[in-house]
Every structure is written in structure tokens, then in C-alpha cells.
C-alpha positions as a Markdown table, in Angstrom:
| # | Residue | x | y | z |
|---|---|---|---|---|
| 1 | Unk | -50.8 | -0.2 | -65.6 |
| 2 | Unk | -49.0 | -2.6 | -67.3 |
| 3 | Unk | -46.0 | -2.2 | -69.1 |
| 4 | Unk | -45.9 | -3.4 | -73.4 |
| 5 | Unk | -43.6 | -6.7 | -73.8 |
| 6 | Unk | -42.0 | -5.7 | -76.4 |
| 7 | Unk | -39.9 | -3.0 | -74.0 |
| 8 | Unk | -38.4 | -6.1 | -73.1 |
| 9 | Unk | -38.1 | -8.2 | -75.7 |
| 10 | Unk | -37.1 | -5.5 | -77.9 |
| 11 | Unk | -38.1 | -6.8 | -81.7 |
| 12 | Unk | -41.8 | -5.7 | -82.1 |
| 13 | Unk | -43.6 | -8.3 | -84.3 |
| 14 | Unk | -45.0 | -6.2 | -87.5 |
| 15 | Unk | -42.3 | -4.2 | -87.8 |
| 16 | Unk | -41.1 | -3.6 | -91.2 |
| 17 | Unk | -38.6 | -5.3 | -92.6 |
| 18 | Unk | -36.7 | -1.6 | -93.9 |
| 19 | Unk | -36.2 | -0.8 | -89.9 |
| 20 | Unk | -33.8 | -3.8 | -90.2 |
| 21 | Unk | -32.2 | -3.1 | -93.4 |
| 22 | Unk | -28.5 | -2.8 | -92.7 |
| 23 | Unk | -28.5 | -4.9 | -89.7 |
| 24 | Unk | -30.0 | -8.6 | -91.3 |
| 25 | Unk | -28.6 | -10.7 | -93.3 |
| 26 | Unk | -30.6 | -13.9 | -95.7 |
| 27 | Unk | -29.7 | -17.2 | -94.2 |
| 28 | Unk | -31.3 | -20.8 | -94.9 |
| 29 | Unk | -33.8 | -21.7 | -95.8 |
| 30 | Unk | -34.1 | -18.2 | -97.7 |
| 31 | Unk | -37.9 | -19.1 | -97.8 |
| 32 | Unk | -40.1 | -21.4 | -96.9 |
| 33 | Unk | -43.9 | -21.6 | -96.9 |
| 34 | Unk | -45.8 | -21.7 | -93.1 |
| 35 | Unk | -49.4 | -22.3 | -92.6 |
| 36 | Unk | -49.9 | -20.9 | -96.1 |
| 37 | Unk | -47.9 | -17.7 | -95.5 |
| 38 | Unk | -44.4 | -17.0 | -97.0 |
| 39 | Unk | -41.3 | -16.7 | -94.3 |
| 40 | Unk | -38.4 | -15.0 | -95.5 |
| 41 | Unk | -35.3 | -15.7 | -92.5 |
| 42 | Unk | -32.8 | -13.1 | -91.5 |
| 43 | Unk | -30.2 | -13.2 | -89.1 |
| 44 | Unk | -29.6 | -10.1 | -86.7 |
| 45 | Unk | -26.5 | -8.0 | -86.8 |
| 46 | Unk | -27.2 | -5.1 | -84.9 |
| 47 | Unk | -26.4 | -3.4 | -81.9 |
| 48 | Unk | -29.1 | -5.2 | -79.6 |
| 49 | Unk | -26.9 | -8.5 | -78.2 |
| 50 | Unk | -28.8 | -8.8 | -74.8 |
| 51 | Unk | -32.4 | -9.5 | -74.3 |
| 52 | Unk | -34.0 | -9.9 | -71.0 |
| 53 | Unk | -31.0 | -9.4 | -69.6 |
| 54 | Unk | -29.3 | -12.5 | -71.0 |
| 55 | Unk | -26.5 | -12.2 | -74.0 |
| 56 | Unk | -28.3 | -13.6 | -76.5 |
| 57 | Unk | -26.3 | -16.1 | -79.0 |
| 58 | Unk | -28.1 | -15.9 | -82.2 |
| 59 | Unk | -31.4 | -13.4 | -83.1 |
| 60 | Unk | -33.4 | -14.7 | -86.1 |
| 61 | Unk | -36.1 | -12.9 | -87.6 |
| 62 | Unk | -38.9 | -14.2 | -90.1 |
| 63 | Unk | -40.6 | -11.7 | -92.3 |
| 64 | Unk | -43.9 | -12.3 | -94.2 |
| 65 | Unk | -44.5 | -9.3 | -97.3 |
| 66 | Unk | -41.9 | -7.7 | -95.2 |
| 67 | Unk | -43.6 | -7.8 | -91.9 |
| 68 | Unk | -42.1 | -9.1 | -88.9 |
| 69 | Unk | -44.0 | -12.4 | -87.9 |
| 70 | Unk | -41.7 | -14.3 | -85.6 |
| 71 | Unk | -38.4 | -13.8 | -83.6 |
| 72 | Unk | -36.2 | -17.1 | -82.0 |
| 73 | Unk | -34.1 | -15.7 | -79.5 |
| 74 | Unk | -31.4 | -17.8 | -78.9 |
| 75 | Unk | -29.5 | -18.6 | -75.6 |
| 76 | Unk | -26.1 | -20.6 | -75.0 |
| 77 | Unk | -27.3 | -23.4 | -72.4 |
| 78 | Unk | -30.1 | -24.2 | -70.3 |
| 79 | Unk | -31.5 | -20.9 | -69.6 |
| 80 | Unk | -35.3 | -22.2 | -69.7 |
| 81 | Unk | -36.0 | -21.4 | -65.9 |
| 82 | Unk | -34.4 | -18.2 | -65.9 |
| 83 | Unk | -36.3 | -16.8 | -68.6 |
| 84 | Unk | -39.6 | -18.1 | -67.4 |
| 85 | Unk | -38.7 | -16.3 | -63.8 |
| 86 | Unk | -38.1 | -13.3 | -65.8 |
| 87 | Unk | -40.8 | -13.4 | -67.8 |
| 88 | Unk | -43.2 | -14.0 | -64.9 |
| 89 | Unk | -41.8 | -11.0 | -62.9 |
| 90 | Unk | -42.6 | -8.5 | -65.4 |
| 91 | Unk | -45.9 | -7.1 | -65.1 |
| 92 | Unk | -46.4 | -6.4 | -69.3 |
| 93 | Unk | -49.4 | -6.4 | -71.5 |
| 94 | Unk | -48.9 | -9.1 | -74.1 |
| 95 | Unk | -51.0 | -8.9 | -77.0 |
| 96 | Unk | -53.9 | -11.7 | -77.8 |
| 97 | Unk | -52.3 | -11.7 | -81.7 |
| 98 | Unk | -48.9 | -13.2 | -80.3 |
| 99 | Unk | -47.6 | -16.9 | -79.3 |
| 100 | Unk | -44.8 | -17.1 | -76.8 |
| 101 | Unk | -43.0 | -20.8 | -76.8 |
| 102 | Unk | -39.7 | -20.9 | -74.7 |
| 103 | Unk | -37.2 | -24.4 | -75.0 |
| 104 | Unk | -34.7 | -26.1 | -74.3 |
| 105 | Unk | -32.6 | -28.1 | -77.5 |
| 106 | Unk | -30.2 | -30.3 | -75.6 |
| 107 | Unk | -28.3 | -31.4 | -78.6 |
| 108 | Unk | -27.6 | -27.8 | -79.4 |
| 109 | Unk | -27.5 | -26.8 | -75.7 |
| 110 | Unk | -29.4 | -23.9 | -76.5 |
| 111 | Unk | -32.5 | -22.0 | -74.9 |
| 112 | Unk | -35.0 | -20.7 | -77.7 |
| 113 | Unk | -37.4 | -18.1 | -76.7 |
| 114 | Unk | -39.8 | -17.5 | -79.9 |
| 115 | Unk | -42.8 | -15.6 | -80.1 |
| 116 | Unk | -44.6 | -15.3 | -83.1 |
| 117 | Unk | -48.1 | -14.2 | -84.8 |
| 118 | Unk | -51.0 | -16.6 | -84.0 |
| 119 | Unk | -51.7 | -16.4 | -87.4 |
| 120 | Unk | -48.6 | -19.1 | -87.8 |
| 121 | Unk | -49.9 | -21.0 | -85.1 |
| 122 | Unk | -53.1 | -22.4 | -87.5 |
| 123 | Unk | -53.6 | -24.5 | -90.6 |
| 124 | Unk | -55.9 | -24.6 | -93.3 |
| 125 | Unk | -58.1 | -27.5 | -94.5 |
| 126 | Unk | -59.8 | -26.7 | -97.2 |
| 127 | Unk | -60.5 | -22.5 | -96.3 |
| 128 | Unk | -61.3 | -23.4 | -92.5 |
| 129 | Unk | -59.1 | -22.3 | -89.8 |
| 130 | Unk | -58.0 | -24.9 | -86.9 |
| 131 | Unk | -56.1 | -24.2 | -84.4 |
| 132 | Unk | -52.9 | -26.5 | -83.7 |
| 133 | Unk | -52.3 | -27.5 | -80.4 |
């Protein structure tokens, strides 16, 4: 049986945004407007600094009608392959509501690991979904 991702990647997407409370603060943009949904952005505090067993940077945290819709884990340097091996190796469910994108940003020369709810991942045209590719 397969183990739940988010034993590993620790921030469960629609959590709410009270389990945070004391360890998030507001950074910019305080809120912006996604695929018709409001994002409020947080950055992480807490006691969590290491996430698939890298030390993780910077943890951002994006919370619609304080629900947790997307996480951007972020990694100092090129940490791309690593990540993929480790996320290959695991034998985890990962749920058919959830978008995984891991990159590289050379300027920055940081690894981004975000996963997010597909819901972000469409657009509206006139009240008919499309999905963004």
C-alpha cells in the first residue's frame, strides 16, 4: 500500500489557515487574484526547515477563504535532480486534485518545488473551464 505524499512534503493542501496561525507571516503581494480565485501569501516560520530531506530556504504558503491551495518550497541551488530522484523513490499516493511542478530559477539559483490545487491550474472563458497546459 502506498504511503500519503503529504508524510513527506509535510504542508497538506486544504489545511486551514488557523493551523498556521502563529507560525506565517503576510508578505507581497498580500493578494492577488488566480484563475478567479483569491490568494492570500504567507511566509512560514515554524519549526518545519527541512522537507524531503533537503533544508529548505524559504516555505511560502497561498491560502484561498483560508484554505491552503499551494505551497513553493524553496531550495538554495540546483537541487532539481535530487528532488525528482527523491520524489520517484517514494512509493506515495498523490491525490488526482493536486499539481506538482518542480524548477530550477537560475537567476535566483534556487530549486522551487510547488504543488498546488488543480483548481489553479484552469481558466475561465466565459463560465467554461479549460485546462492550461
Amino acid at each position: 500500500m502506498k504511503n500519503d505524499i503529504y508524510k513527506y512534503l509535510k504542508f497538506r493542501l486544504d489545511d486551514e489557515h488557523n493551523d498556521f496561525e502563529f507560525d506565517i507571516i503576510s508578505v507581497p503581494p498580500y493578494e492577488f487574484i488566480e484563475n478567479n480565485l483569491s490568494l492570500v501569501s504567507y511566509e512560514y516560520f515554524g519549526e518545519i526547515n527541512e522537507v524531503l530531506g533537503l533544508k529548505v530556504k524559504q516555505i511560502l504558503l497561498y491560502f484561498n477563504a483560508d484554505r491552503l491551495m499551494r505551497v513553493e518550497l524553496k531550495y538554495k541551488e540546483n537541487r532539481v535532480e535530487n528532488l525528482k530522484n527523491r520524489l520517484t523513490e517514494l512509493l506515495v499516493y498523490f491525490p488526482n486534485s493536486v499539481t506538482l511542478k518542480l524548477s530550477y530559477h537560475d537567476e535566483e539559483d534556487v530549486t522551487i518545488l510547488m504543488y498546488q490545487k488543480k483548481v489553479l491550474n484552469k481558466f475561465y472563458d466565459f463560465g467554461v473551464t479549460k485546462n492550461v497546459k
